[in-house]
Tab-separated table of N, CA, C and O in Angstrom:
chain	number	residue	atom	x	y	z
R	222	MET	N	20.054	-2.677	0.513
R	222	MET	CA	18.859	-2.197	0.058
R	222	MET	C	17.532	-2.801	0.868
R	222	MET	O	17.602	-4.019	1.310
R	223	ALA	N	16.572	-1.756	1.273
R	223	ALA	CA	15.605	-2.215	2.035
R	223	ALA	C	14.520	-3.112	1.266
R	223	ALA	O	14.448	-2.889	0.166
R	224	LYS	N	13.882	-3.968	1.891
R	224	LYS	CA	12.981	-4.843	1.401
R	224	LYS	C	11.607	-4.649	2.098
R	224	LYS	O	11.509	-4.752	3.443
R	225	SER	N	10.396	-4.211	1.583
R	225	SER	CA	9.235	-4.152	2.026
R	225	SER	C	8.684	-5.542	2.625
R	225	SER	O	8.676	-6.430	1.732
R	226	ILE	N	8.255	-5.522	3.874
R	226	ILE	CA	7.850	-6.889	4.274
R	226	ILE	C	6.410	-6.910	4.958
R	226	ILE	O	5.908	-8.071	4.738
R	227	HIS	N	5.932	-5.806	5.490
R	227	HIS	CA	4.582	-5.934	5.813
R	227	HIS	C	3.950	-4.532	5.985
R	227	HIS	O	4.886	-3.486	5.960
R	228	SER	N	2.608	-4.334	5.864
R	228	SER	CA	1.854	-3.152	6.452
R	228	SER	C	0.919	-3.319	7.430
R	228	SER	O	0.187	-4.375	7.342
R	229	MET	N	0.755	-2.673	8.478
R	229	MET	CA	-0.012	-2.679	9.649
R	229	MET	C	-1.264	-2.062	9.423
R	229	MET	O	-1.155	-0.628	9.229
R	230	ILE	N	-2.416	-2.656	10.031
R	230	ILE	CA	-3.731	-1.728	10.014
R	230	ILE	C	-4.266	-2.158	11.548
R	230	ILE	O	-4.100	-3.342	11.826
R	231	ARG	N	-5.104	-1.340	12.076
R	231	ARG	CA	-5.603	-1.868	13.331
R	231	ARG	C	-7.053	-2.208	13.003
R	231	ARG	O	-7.638	-1.514	12.374
R	232	VAL	N	-7.616	-3.329	13.633
R	232	VAL	CA	-8.890	-3.698	13.163
R	232	VAL	C	-9.617	-3.961	14.530
R	232	VAL	O	-9.045	-4.279	15.648
R	233	LEU	N	-10.892	-3.841	14.473
R	233	LEU	CA	-11.811	-3.965	15.596
R	233	LEU	C	-12.060	-5.430	15.993
R	233	LEU	O	-12.045	-5.901	17.151
R	234	ASP	N	-12.329	-6.266	14.853
R	234	ASP	CA	-13.054	-7.771	15.042
R	234	ASP	C	-11.979	-8.550	14.299
R	234	ASP	O	-12.181	-8.599	13.054
R	235	GLU	N	-11.132	-9.404	14.915
R	235	GLU	CA	-10.161	-10.093	14.324
R	235	GLU	C	-10.839	-11.220	13.171
R	235	GLU	O	-10.569	-11.372	12.041
R	236	ASP	N	-11.843	-11.778	13.849
R	236	ASP	CA	-12.486	-13.029	12.893
R	236	ASP	C	-13.120	-12.341	11.722
R	236	ASP	O	-13.023	-12.772	10.571
R	237	ARG	N	-13.602	-11.078	11.944
R	237	ARG	CA	-14.645	-10.409	10.710
R	237	ARG	C	-13.397	-10.030	9.624
R	237	ARG	O	-13.713	-10.378	8.407
R	238	SER	N	-12.354	-9.463	10.106
R	238	SER	CA	-11.211	-8.991	9.248
R	238	SER	C	-10.577	-10.197	8.458
R	238	SER	O	-10.122	-10.151	7.406
R	239	VAL	N	-10.258	-11.164	9.308
R	239	VAL	CA	-9.546	-12.317	8.713
R	239	VAL	C	-10.389	-13.001	7.508
R	239	VAL	O	-9.946	-13.258	6.678
R	240	ALA	N	-11.884	-13.106	7.875
R	240	ALA	CA	-12.686	-13.632	6.872
R	240	ALA	C	-12.816	-12.736	5.720
R	240	ALA	O	-12.709	-13.139	4.501
R	241	PHE	N	-12.831	-11.448	5.870
R	241	PHE	CA	-12.886	-10.499	4.720
R	241	PHE	C	-11.764	-10.809	3.861
R	241	PHE	O	-11.640	-10.860	2.537
R	242	TYR	N	-10.436	-10.627	4.313
R	242	TYR	CA	-9.215	-10.566	3.557
R	242	TYR	C	-8.985	-11.987	2.940
R	242	TYR	O	-8.350	-11.993	1.844
R	243	ASP	N	-9.431	-13.073	3.530
R	243	ASP	CA	-9.469	-14.348	2.763
R	243	ASP	C	-10.302	-14.408	1.766
R	243	ASP	O	-10.006	-14.773	0.618
R	244	LYS	N	-11.557	-14.169	1.873
R	244	LYS	CA	-12.630	-14.105	0.767
R	244	LYS	C	-12.268	-13.186	-0.183
R	244	LYS	O	-12.348	-13.517	-1.385
R	245	ALA	N	-11.873	-12.017	0.133
R	245	ALA	CA	-11.471	-10.890	-1.009
R	245	ALA	C	-10.250	-11.313	-1.784
R	245	ALA	O	-10.121	-11.209	-2.920
R	246	PHE	N	-9.073	-11.498	-0.806
R	246	PHE	CA	-7.855	-11.725	-1.564
R	246	PHE	C	-7.034	-12.986	-1.358
R	246	PHE	O	-5.911	-13.261	-1.701
R	247	GLY	N	-7.689	-13.940	-0.703
R	247	GLY	CA	-7.122	-15.195	-0.538
R	247	GLY	C	-5.963	-15.001	0.404
R	247	GLY	O	-5.067	-16.071	0.499
R	248	LEU	N	-5.925	-14.051	1.338
R	248	LEU	CA	-4.925	-13.889	2.319
R	248	LEU	C	-5.153	-14.860	3.491
R	248	LEU	O	-6.423	-14.924	3.981
R	249	LYS	N	-4.298	-15.616	3.879
R	249	LYS	CA	-4.557	-16.648	4.798
R	249	LYS	C	-3.685	-16.238	6.240
R	249	LYS	O	-2.642	-15.554	6.074
R	250	VAL	N	-4.076	-16.637	7.403
R	250	VAL	CA	-3.128	-16.458	8.464
R	250	VAL	C	-1.880	-17.084	8.374
R	250	VAL	O	-1.880	-18.498	8.435
R	251	ALA	N	-0.815	-16.408	8.368
R	251	ALA	CA	0.637	-16.950	8.309
R	251	ALA	C	1.212	-17.038	9.614
R	251	ALA	O	1.967	-17.912	9.838
R	252	ASP	N	0.860	-16.174	10.531
R	252	ASP	CA	1.183	-16.248	11.885
R	252	ASP	C	0.410	-15.422	12.889
R	252	ASP	O	-0.346	-14.525	12.320
R	253	ARG	N	0.210	-15.933	13.980
R	253	ARG	CA	-0.588	-15.004	15.087
R	253	ARG	C	0.247	-15.046	16.300
R	253	ARG	O	0.688	-16.061	16.880
R	254	LEU	N	0.505	-13.752	16.776
R	254	LEU	CA	1.260	-13.518	17.854
R	254	LEU	C	0.239	-12.956	19.088
R	254	LEU	O	-0.243	-11.698	18.767
R	255	ASP	N	-0.005	-13.687	20.096
R	255	ASP	CA	-0.974	-13.192	21.087
R	255	ASP	C	-0.297	-12.590	22.177
R	255	ASP	O	0.645	-13.462	22.843
R	256	PHE	N	-0.506	-11.453	22.677
R	256	PHE	CA	0.123	-10.784	23.759
R	256	PHE	C	-0.870	-10.438	24.743
R	256	PHE	O	-2.117	-10.404	24.505
R	257	PRO	N	-0.623	-9.983	26.135
R	257	PRO	CA	-1.799	-9.752	27.128
R	257	PRO	C	-2.499	-8.696	26.477
R	257	PRO	O	-3.854	-8.628	26.921
R	258	ASP	N	-2.174	-7.536	25.934
R	258	ASP	CA	-3.010	-6.365	25.524
R	258	ASP	C	-3.410	-6.271	24.048
R	258	ASP	O	-4.194	-5.413	23.704
R	259	PHE	N	-2.633	-7.168	23.272
R	259	PHE	CA	-3.095	-6.972	21.785
R	259	PHE	C	-2.445	-8.427	21.166
R	259	PHE	O	-1.978	-9.210	21.606
R	260	THR	N	-3.153	-8.469	19.994
R	260	THR	CA	-2.727	-9.638	19.136
R	260	THR	C	-2.331	-9.176	17.652
R	260	THR	O	-2.913	-8.180	17.312
R	261	LEU	N	-1.231	-9.788	17.139
R	261	LEU	CA	-0.831	-9.525	15.703
R	261	LEU	C	-1.142	-10.662	14.922
R	261	LEU	O	-0.671	-11.735	15.403
R	262	VAL	N	-1.724	-10.400	13.728
R	262	VAL	CA	-2.114	-11.405	12.886
R	262	VAL	C	-1.373	-11.111	11.583
R	262	VAL	O	-1.717	-10.135	10.943
R	263	TYR	N	-0.762	-11.989	10.973
R	263	TYR	CA	-0.024	-11.816	9.879
R	263	TYR	C	-0.617	-12.370	8.688
R	263	TYR	O	-0.811	-13.648	8.829
R	264	LEU	N	-1.217	-11.882	7.731
R	264	LEU	CA	-1.794	-12.462	6.597
R	264	LEU	C	-0.920	-12.307	5.252
R	264	LEU	O	-0.227	-11.504	5.089
R	265	SER	N	-0.822	-13.574	4.577
R	265	SER	CA	-0.203	-13.551	3.222
R	265	SER	C	-0.975	-14.484	2.306
R	265	SER	O	-1.785	-15.319	2.640
R	266	ASN	N	-0.359	-14.689	1.019
R	266	ASN	CA	-0.845	-15.595	0.055
R	266	ASN	C	0.462	-15.934	-0.780
R	266	ASN	O	1.399	-15.295	-0.773
R	267	PRO	N	0.301	-17.189	-1.533
R	267	PRO	CA	1.526	-17.436	-2.446
R	267	PRO	C	1.975	-16.407	-3.458
R	267	PRO	O	3.251	-16.540	-4.048
R	268	GLU	N	1.100	-15.263	-3.600
R	268	GLU	CA	1.573	-14.310	-4.813
R	268	GLU	C	2.646	-13.697	-4.233
R	268	GLU	O	3.235	-13.107	-5.302
R	269	SER	N	2.858	-13.447	-3.057
R	269	SER	CA	4.055	-12.451	-2.718
R	269	SER	C	4.554	-12.692	-1.126
R	269	SER	O	3.638	-13.167	-0.304
R	270	GLU	N	5.554	-12.397	-0.815
R	270	GLU	CA	6.221	-12.584	0.484
R	270	GLU	C	5.823	-11.330	1.469
R	270	GLU	O	5.774	-11.509	2.627
R	271	PHE	N	5.109	-10.272	0.798
R	271	PHE	CA	4.611	-9.186	1.639
R	271	PHE	C	3.480	-9.650	2.492
R	271	PHE	O	2.421	-10.432	1.928
R	272	GLU	N	3.274	-9.142	3.686
R	272	GLU	CA	2.300	-9.429	4.451
R	272	GLU	C	1.485	-8.323	4.944
R	272	GLU	O	2.014	-7.211	5.093
R	273	LEU	N	0.165	-8.501	5.254
R	273	LEU	CA	-0.829	-7.506	5.958
R	273	LEU	C	-0.721	-7.986	7.357
R	273	LEU	O	-1.157	-9.097	7.805
R	274	GLU	N	-0.291	-7.091	8.279
R	274	GLU	CA	-0.401	-7.138	9.726
R	274	GLU	C	-1.581	-6.567	10.302
R	274	GLU	O	-1.691	-5.543	10.124
R	275	LEU	N	-2.450	-7.372	10.890
R	275	LEU	CA	-3.603	-6.909	11.690
R	275	LEU	C	-3.423	-6.706	13.078
R	275	LEU	O	-2.851	-7.770	13.599
R	276	THR	N	-3.553	-5.738	13.647
R	276	THR	CA	-3.225	-5.619	15.202
R	276	THR	C	-4.592	-5.319	15.691
R	276	THR	O	-5.367	-4.351	15.331
R	277	VAL	N	-4.843	-6.176	16.690
R	277	VAL	CA	-6.020	-6.408	17.428
R	277	VAL	C	-5.720	-5.881	18.852
R	277	VAL	O	-5.137	-6.600	19.562
R	278	ASN	N	-6.202	-4.689	19.109
R	278	ASN	CA	-6.063	-4.256	20.574
R	278	ASN	C	-7.326	-4.838	21.556
R	278	ASN	O	-8.467	-4.478	21.330
R	279	LYS	N	-7.044	-5.540	22.433
R	279	LYS	CA	-8.012	-6.258	23.187
R	279	LYS	C	-8.725	-5.288	24.099
R	279	LYS	O	-7.953	-4.320	24.638
R	280	GLY	N	-9.908	-5.437	24.239
R	280	GLY	CA	-10.890	-4.558	25.069
R	280	GLY	C	-11.357	-3.308	24.196
R	280	GLY	O	-12.068	-2.579	24.669
R	281	ARG	N	-10.975	-3.215	22.931
R	281	ARG	CA	-11.438	-2.072	22.163
R	281	ARG	C	-12.792	-2.342	21.712
R	281	ARG	O	-13.074	-3.461	21.244
R	282	THR	N	-13.554	-1.396	21.750
R	282	THR	CA	-15.081	-1.588	21.533
R	282	THR	C	-15.403	-0.569	20.373
R	282	THR	O	-16.369	-0.699	19.698
R	283	GLU	N	-14.798	0.697	20.256
R	283	GLU	CA	-15.010	1.487	19.291
R	283	GLU	C	-14.210	1.463	18.146
R	283	GLU	O	-13.181	1.172	18.112
R	284	PRO	N	-15.061	1.736	16.885
R	284	PRO	CA	-14.156	1.680	15.607
R	284	PRO	C	-13.088	2.676	15.695
R	284	PRO	O	-13.168	3.823	16.189
R	285	TYR	N	-11.997	2.406	14.848
R	285	TYR	CA	-11.042	3.482	14.785
R	285	TYR	C	-11.300	4.501	13.921
R	285	TYR	O	-12.084	4.346	12.880
R	286	ASP	N	-10.802	5.793	14.272
R	286	ASP	CA	-10.952	6.851	13.460
R	286	ASP	C	-9.933	6.980	12.460
R	286	ASP	O	-8.737	7.097	12.707
R	287	LEU	N	-10.224	6.604	11.127
R	287	LEU	CA	-9.207	6.762	10.051
R	287	LEU	C	-8.554	7.751	9.678
R	287	LEU	O	-7.590	7.839	8.953
R	288	GLY	N	-9.252	8.772	10.182
R	288	GLY	CA	-8.590	10.513	9.788
R	288	GLY	C	-8.662	10.600	8.373
R	288	GLY	O	-9.150	9.910	7.461
R	289	ASP	N	-7.794	11.540	8.053
R	289	ASP	CA	-7.674	11.984	6.631
R	289	ASP	C	-6.199	11.799	6.155
R	289	ASP	O	-5.654	12.055	5.149
R	290	GLY	N	-5.409	10.856	7.018
R	290	GLY	CA	-4.065	10.580	6.544
R	290	GLY	C	-3.932	9.222	5.887
R	290	GLY	O	-2.956	9.002	5.079
R	291	TYR	N	-4.911	8.314	6.108
R	291	TYR	CA	-4.771	6.919	5.338
R	291	TYR	C	-5.194	7.176	4.111
R	291	TYR	O	-6.238	7.639	3.745
R	292	GLY	N	-4.443	6.464	3.197
R	292	GLY	CA	-4.638	6.336	1.791
R	292	GLY	C	-5.420	5.236	1.366
R	292	GLY	O	-6.515	5.084	1.449
R	293	HIS	N	-4.577	4.071	1.065
R	293	HIS	CA	-5.039	2.848	0.695
R	293	HIS	C	-4.159	1.768	0.516
R	293	HIS	O	-2.834	2.275	0.442
R	294	PHE	N	-4.538	0.619	0.574
R	294	PHE	CA	-3.450	-0.536	0.407
R	294	PHE	C	-3.842	-0.978	-1.149
R	294	PHE	O	-5.105	-0.814	-1.435
R	295	ALA	N	-3.061	-1.615	-1.947
R	295	ALA	CA	-3.248	-1.974	-3.258
R	295	ALA	C	-2.781	-3.467	-3.586
R	295	ALA	O	-1.826	-3.818	-2.890
R	296	VAL	N	-3.659	-4.006	-4.424
R	296	VAL	CA	-3.192	-5.404	-4.705
R	296	VAL	C	-3.429	-5.488	-6.270
R	296	VAL	O	-4.120	-4.616	-6.755
R	297	SER	N	-2.651	-6.275	-6.985
R	297	SER	CA	-3.068	-6.508	-8.381
R	297	SER	C	-3.564	-7.770	-8.735
R	297	SER	O	-3.266	-8.685	-8.013
R	298	VAL	N	-4.464	-7.786	-9.692
R	298	VAL	CA	-5.111	-9.184	-10.274
R	298	VAL	C	-4.975	-9.455	-11.737
R	298	VAL	O	-4.837	-8.336	-12.360
R	299	ASP	N	-4.891	-10.579	-12.183
R	299	ASP	CA	-4.792	-10.911	-13.504
R	299	ASP	C	-6.052	-10.485	-14.346
R	299	ASP	O	-5.963	-10.006	-15.369
R	300	ASP	N	-7.221	-10.774	-13.812
R	300	ASP	CA	-8.578	-10.524	-14.467
R	300	ASP	C	-9.299	-9.494	-13.816
R	300	ASP	O	-10.088	-10.110	-12.774
R	301	LEU	N	-9.253	-8.202	-13.764
R	301	LEU	CA	-9.990	-7.263	-12.922
R	301	LEU	C	-11.468	-7.566	-13.037
R	301	LEU	O	-12.066	-7.390	-12.187
R	302	GLU	N	-11.889	-7.591	-14.414
R	302	GLU	CA	-13.449	-7.799	-14.507
R	302	GLU	C	-13.753	-9.009	-13.769
R	302	GLU	O	-14.912	-8.776	-13.093
R	303	ALA	N	-13.309	-10.085	-13.810
R	303	ALA	CA	-13.777	-11.298	-13.307
R	303	ALA	C	-13.762	-11.166	-11.681
R	303	ALA	O	-14.544	-11.658	-10.880
R	304	GLU	N	-12.663	-10.446	-11.165
R	304	GLU	CA	-12.613	-10.258	-9.825
R	304	GLU	C	-13.736	-9.318	-9.337
R	304	GLU	O	-14.158	-9.609	-8.188
R	305	HIS	N	-13.927	-8.226	-10.130
R	305	HIS	CA	-15.177	-7.339	-9.768
R	305	HIS	C	-16.410	-8.175	-9.616
R	305	HIS	O	-17.245	-7.938	-8.660
R	306	LYS	N	-16.643	-8.922	-10.479
R	306	LYS	CA	-17.930	-9.753	-10.498
R	306	LYS	C	-17.777	-10.573	-9.439
R	306	LYS	O	-18.945	-11.053	-8.830
R	307	ARG	N	-16.627	-11.438	-9.028
R	307	ARG	CA	-16.718	-12.238	-7.769
R	307	ARG	C	-16.973	-11.359	-6.656
R	307	ARG	O	-17.594	-11.852	-5.668
R	308	PHE	N	-16.268	-10.211	-6.459
R	308	PHE	CA	-16.582	-9.465	-5.180
R	308	PHE	C	-17.978	-9.121	-5.043
R	308	PHE	O	-18.550	-9.105	-4.070
R	309	GLU	N	-18.706	-8.866	-6.299
R	309	GLU	CA	-20.126	-8.549	-6.347
R	309	GLU	C	-20.947	-9.760	-5.598
R	309	GLU	O	-21.848	-9.699	-4.854
R	310	ALA	N	-20.412	-10.994	-6.426
R	310	ALA	CA	-21.204	-12.068	-6.178
R	310	ALA	C	-21.108	-12.651	-4.564
R	310	ALA	O	-21.851	-13.005	-3.655
R	311	GLU	N	-19.729	-12.189	-4.052
R	311	GLU	CA	-19.431	-12.488	-2.620
R	311	GLU	C	-20.088	-11.491	-1.629
R	311	GLU	O	-19.917	-11.663	-0.423
R	312	GLY	N	-20.787	-10.449	-2.087
R	312	GLY	CA	-21.336	-9.521	-1.320
R	312	GLY	C	-20.306	-8.584	-0.699
R	312	GLY	O	-20.679	-7.995	0.468
R	313	LEU	N	-19.327	-8.264	-1.251
R	313	LEU	CA	-18.007	-7.335	-0.827
R	313	LEU	C	-18.348	-5.978	-1.171
R	313	LEU	O	-17.500	-5.272	-0.797
R	314	ALA	N	-19.189	-5.681	-1.920
R	314	ALA	CA	-19.605	-4.288	-2.303
R	314	ALA	C	-18.546	-3.571	-3.000
R	314	ALA	O	-18.032	-2.398	-2.488
R	315	PRO	N	-17.996	-4.081	-3.963
R	315	PRO	CA	-16.861	-3.244	-4.796
R	315	PRO	C	-17.424	-1.939	-5.354
R	315	PRO	O	-18.551	-1.976	-5.706
R	316	ARG	N	-16.464	-0.905	-5.310
R	316	ARG	CA	-17.220	0.286	-6.028
R	316	ARG	C	-16.846	0.055	-7.537
R	316	ARG	O	-16.380	-0.950	-8.089
R	317	LYS	N	-17.277	0.921	-8.432
R	317	LYS	CA	-17.296	0.751	-9.994
R	317	LYS	C	-15.824	0.554	-10.560
R	317	LYS	O	-14.809	1.067	-9.914
R	318	LEU	N	-15.919	-0.055	-11.600
R	318	LEU	CA	-14.498	-0.259	-12.495
R	318	LEU	C	-14.095	1.062	-13.008
R	318	LEU	O	-15.072	1.928	-13.591
R	319	VAL	N	-12.872	1.362	-12.899
R	319	VAL	CA	-12.388	2.712	-13.370
R	319	VAL	C	-11.383	2.549	-14.319
R	319	VAL	O	-10.425	1.643	-14.037
R	320	GLU	N	-11.330	3.107	-15.393
R	320	GLU	CA	-10.081	3.285	-16.337
R	320	GLU	C	-9.569	4.735	-16.083
R	320	GLU	O	-10.044	5.720	-16.601
R	321	PHE	N	-8.313	4.608	-15.446
R	321	PHE	CA	-7.828	5.981	-15.006
R	321	PHE	C	-6.949	6.673	-16.271
R	321	PHE	O	-6.034	6.066	-16.699
R	322	ALA	N	-7.472	7.697	-16.849
R	322	ALA	CA	-6.890	8.197	-17.964
R	322	ALA	C	-6.920	9.709	-17.823
R	322	ALA	O	-7.306	10.510	-18.622
R	323	PRO	N	-6.087	10.233	-16.804
R	323	PRO	CA	-6.237	11.759	-16.634
R	323	PRO	C	-5.677	12.604	-17.893
R	323	PRO	O	-5.965	13.739	-17.999
R	324	ALA	N	-4.740	12.158	-18.449
R	324	ALA	CA	-4.011	12.774	-19.843
R	324	ALA	C	-4.637	12.255	-21.052
R	324	ALA	O	-4.041	12.465	-22.175
R	325	GLY	N	-5.687	11.393	-20.931
R	325	GLY	CA	-6.194	10.770	-22.391
R	325	GLY	C	-5.658	9.313	-22.606
R	325	GLY	O	-6.424	8.691	-23.315
R	326	GLU	N	-4.760	8.828	-22.020
R	326	GLU	CA	-4.091	7.677	-22.109
R	326	GLU	C	-4.406	6.715	-20.752
R	326	GLU	O	-3.975	7.306	-19.731
R	327	VAL	N	-4.873	5.726	-20.866
R	327	VAL	CA	-5.312	4.771	-19.690
R	327	VAL	C	-4.029	4.513	-18.938
R	327	VAL	O	-3.139	3.743	-19.617
R	328	VAL	N	-3.893	4.799	-17.692
R	328	VAL	CA	-2.667	4.611	-16.919
R	328	VAL	C	-2.876	3.527	-16.044
R	328	VAL	O	-2.024	2.649	-15.790
R	329	ALA	N	-4.161	3.138	-15.647
R	329	ALA	CA	-4.501	1.997	-14.843
R	329	ALA	C	-6.010	1.822	-14.813
R	329	ALA	O	-6.828	2.472	-15.025
R	330	LYS	N	-6.359	0.548	-14.468
R	330	LYS	CA	-7.676	0.123	-14.463
R	330	LYS	C	-7.846	-0.516	-13.124
R	330	LYS	O	-7.090	-1.261	-12.609
R	331	PHE	N	-8.894	-0.083	-12.309
R	331	PHE	CA	-9.014	-0.645	-10.805
R	331	PHE	C	-10.546	-0.277	-10.628
R	331	PHE	O	-11.227	0.224	-11.078
R	332	PHE	N	-10.705	-0.887	-9.241
R	332	PHE	CA	-11.708	-0.597	-8.382
R	332	PHE	C	-11.274	-0.623	-6.844
R	332	PHE	O	-10.251	-1.130	-6.655
R	333	PHE	N	-12.279	-0.058	-6.219
R	333	PHE	CA	-11.899	0.112	-4.570
R	333	PHE	C	-12.958	-0.809	-3.954
R	333	PHE	O	-14.008	-0.977	-4.393
R	334	VAL	N	-12.539	-1.256	-2.981
R	334	VAL	CA	-13.502	-1.960	-1.741
R	334	VAL	C	-12.808	-1.548	-0.559
R	334	VAL	O	-11.816	-1.322	-0.232
R	335	ALA	N	-14.000	-1.372	0.465
R	335	ALA	CA	-13.608	-1.338	1.822
R	335	ALA	C	-13.602	-2.529	2.657
R	335	ALA	O	-14.631	-3.239	2.487
R	336	ASP	N	-12.761	-2.777	3.498
R	336	ASP	CA	-12.691	-3.663	4.646
R	336	ASP	C	-13.660	-3.499	5.655
R	336	ASP	O	-14.287	-2.436	5.579
R	337	PRO	N	-13.932	-4.245	6.476
R	337	PRO	CA	-15.005	-4.294	7.539
R	337	PRO	C	-14.602	-2.920	8.544
R	337	PRO	O	-15.529	-2.616	9.265
R	338	ASP	N	-13.533	-2.410	8.520
R	338	ASP	CA	-12.998	-1.331	9.297
R	338	ASP	C	-13.163	0.001	8.614
R	338	ASP	O	-12.754	0.804	9.208
R	339	GLY	N	-13.337	-0.039	7.350
R	339	GLY	CA	-13.373	1.186	6.455
R	339	GLY	C	-12.110	1.430	5.754
R	339	GLY	O	-12.065	2.287	5.048
R	340	TYR	N	-11.107	0.599	5.897
R	340	TYR	CA	-9.875	0.656	5.231
R	340	TYR	C	-10.165	0.428	3.631
R	340	TYR	O	-10.932	-0.395	3.199
R	341	GLN	N	-9.687	1.563	2.770
R	341	GLN	CA	-9.774	1.250	1.312
R	341	GLN	C	-8.909	0.310	0.854
R	341	GLN	O	-7.539	0.615	1.019
R	342	ILE	N	-9.258	-0.457	-0.193
R	342	ILE	CA	-8.321	-1.350	-0.765
R	342	ILE	C	-8.436	-1.184	-2.173
R	342	ILE	O	-9.705	-1.169	-2.887
R	343	GLU	N	-7.376	-0.726	-3.188
R	343	GLU	CA	-7.386	-0.562	-4.549
R	343	GLU	C	-6.984	-1.947	-5.177
R	343	GLU	O	-6.114	-2.523	-4.701
R	344	VAL	N	-7.860	-2.373	-5.987
R	344	VAL	CA	-7.564	-3.601	-6.841
R	344	VAL	C	-7.441	-3.069	-8.192
R	344	VAL	O	-8.167	-2.749	-8.851
R	345	LEU	N	-6.138	-3.428	-8.540
R	345	LEU	CA	-5.569	-3.035	-9.913
R	345	LEU	C	-5.453	-4.233	-10.977
R	345	LEU	O	-5.069	-5.254	-10.491
R	346	ALA	N	-5.822	-3.859	-12.178
R	346	ALA	CA	-5.305	-4.798	-13.135
R	346	ALA	C	-3.739	-5.072	-13.294
R	346	ALA	O	-3.115	-3.972	-13.193
R	347	ARG	N	-3.331	-6.167	-13.383
R	347	ARG	CA	-2.031	-6.437	-13.320
R	347	ARG	C	-1.403	-6.342	-14.665
R	347	ARG	O	-1.234	-7.229	-15.451
R	348	GLU	N	-1.164	-5.063	-14.949
R	348	GLU	CA	-0.577	-4.526	-16.182
R	348	GLU	C	0.134	-3.432	-16.141
R	348	GLU	O	0.091	-2.760	-15.013
R	349	GLY	N	1.204	-3.003	-17.096
R	349	GLY	CA	1.955	-1.694	-17.159
R	349	GLY	C	2.696	-1.788	-15.876
R	349	GLY	O	3.318	-2.849	-15.561
R	350	ARG	N	2.719	-0.560	-14.860
R	350	ARG	CA	3.768	-0.562	-13.825
R	350	ARG	C	3.102	-1.259	-12.730
R	350	ARG	O	3.693	-1.517	-11.525
R	351	PHE	N	1.925	-1.836	-12.736
R	351	PHE	CA	1.275	-2.521	-11.502
R	351	PHE	C	1.227	-4.101	-11.655
R	351	PHE	O	0.270	-4.532	-11.688
R	352	LYS	N	2.428	-4.488	-11.868
R	352	LYS	CA	2.582	-5.981	-11.704
R	352	LYS	C	2.715	-6.394	-10.602
R	352	LYS	O	3.053	-7.382	-10.046
């Protein structure tokens, strides 16, 4: 059986991205592999073994075009409302809290936030199927 271990995104500014993911989600640098043309930075926290891999292409000055294929990265938290307030206090510009109930019954509670490169991150209440 396959085990999910990481997801990769390309970022323009390593320091800015590392600071965002630390402040927003407590993700710390677990490993950093530096190569002549690019750097791989692996971020994780004690909640999960899954890592977010940041790829920094050296010499890149233009923001990446995220196109229409990228969806979002998701995390779950114990207290969604408290996290939303914390994000606001940290100046992370979270979008509004949503209770998703397309058929009348609440399926999920969440908000979205964008990282410095425009990648969307969904922050879900840790309940139901989103544990």
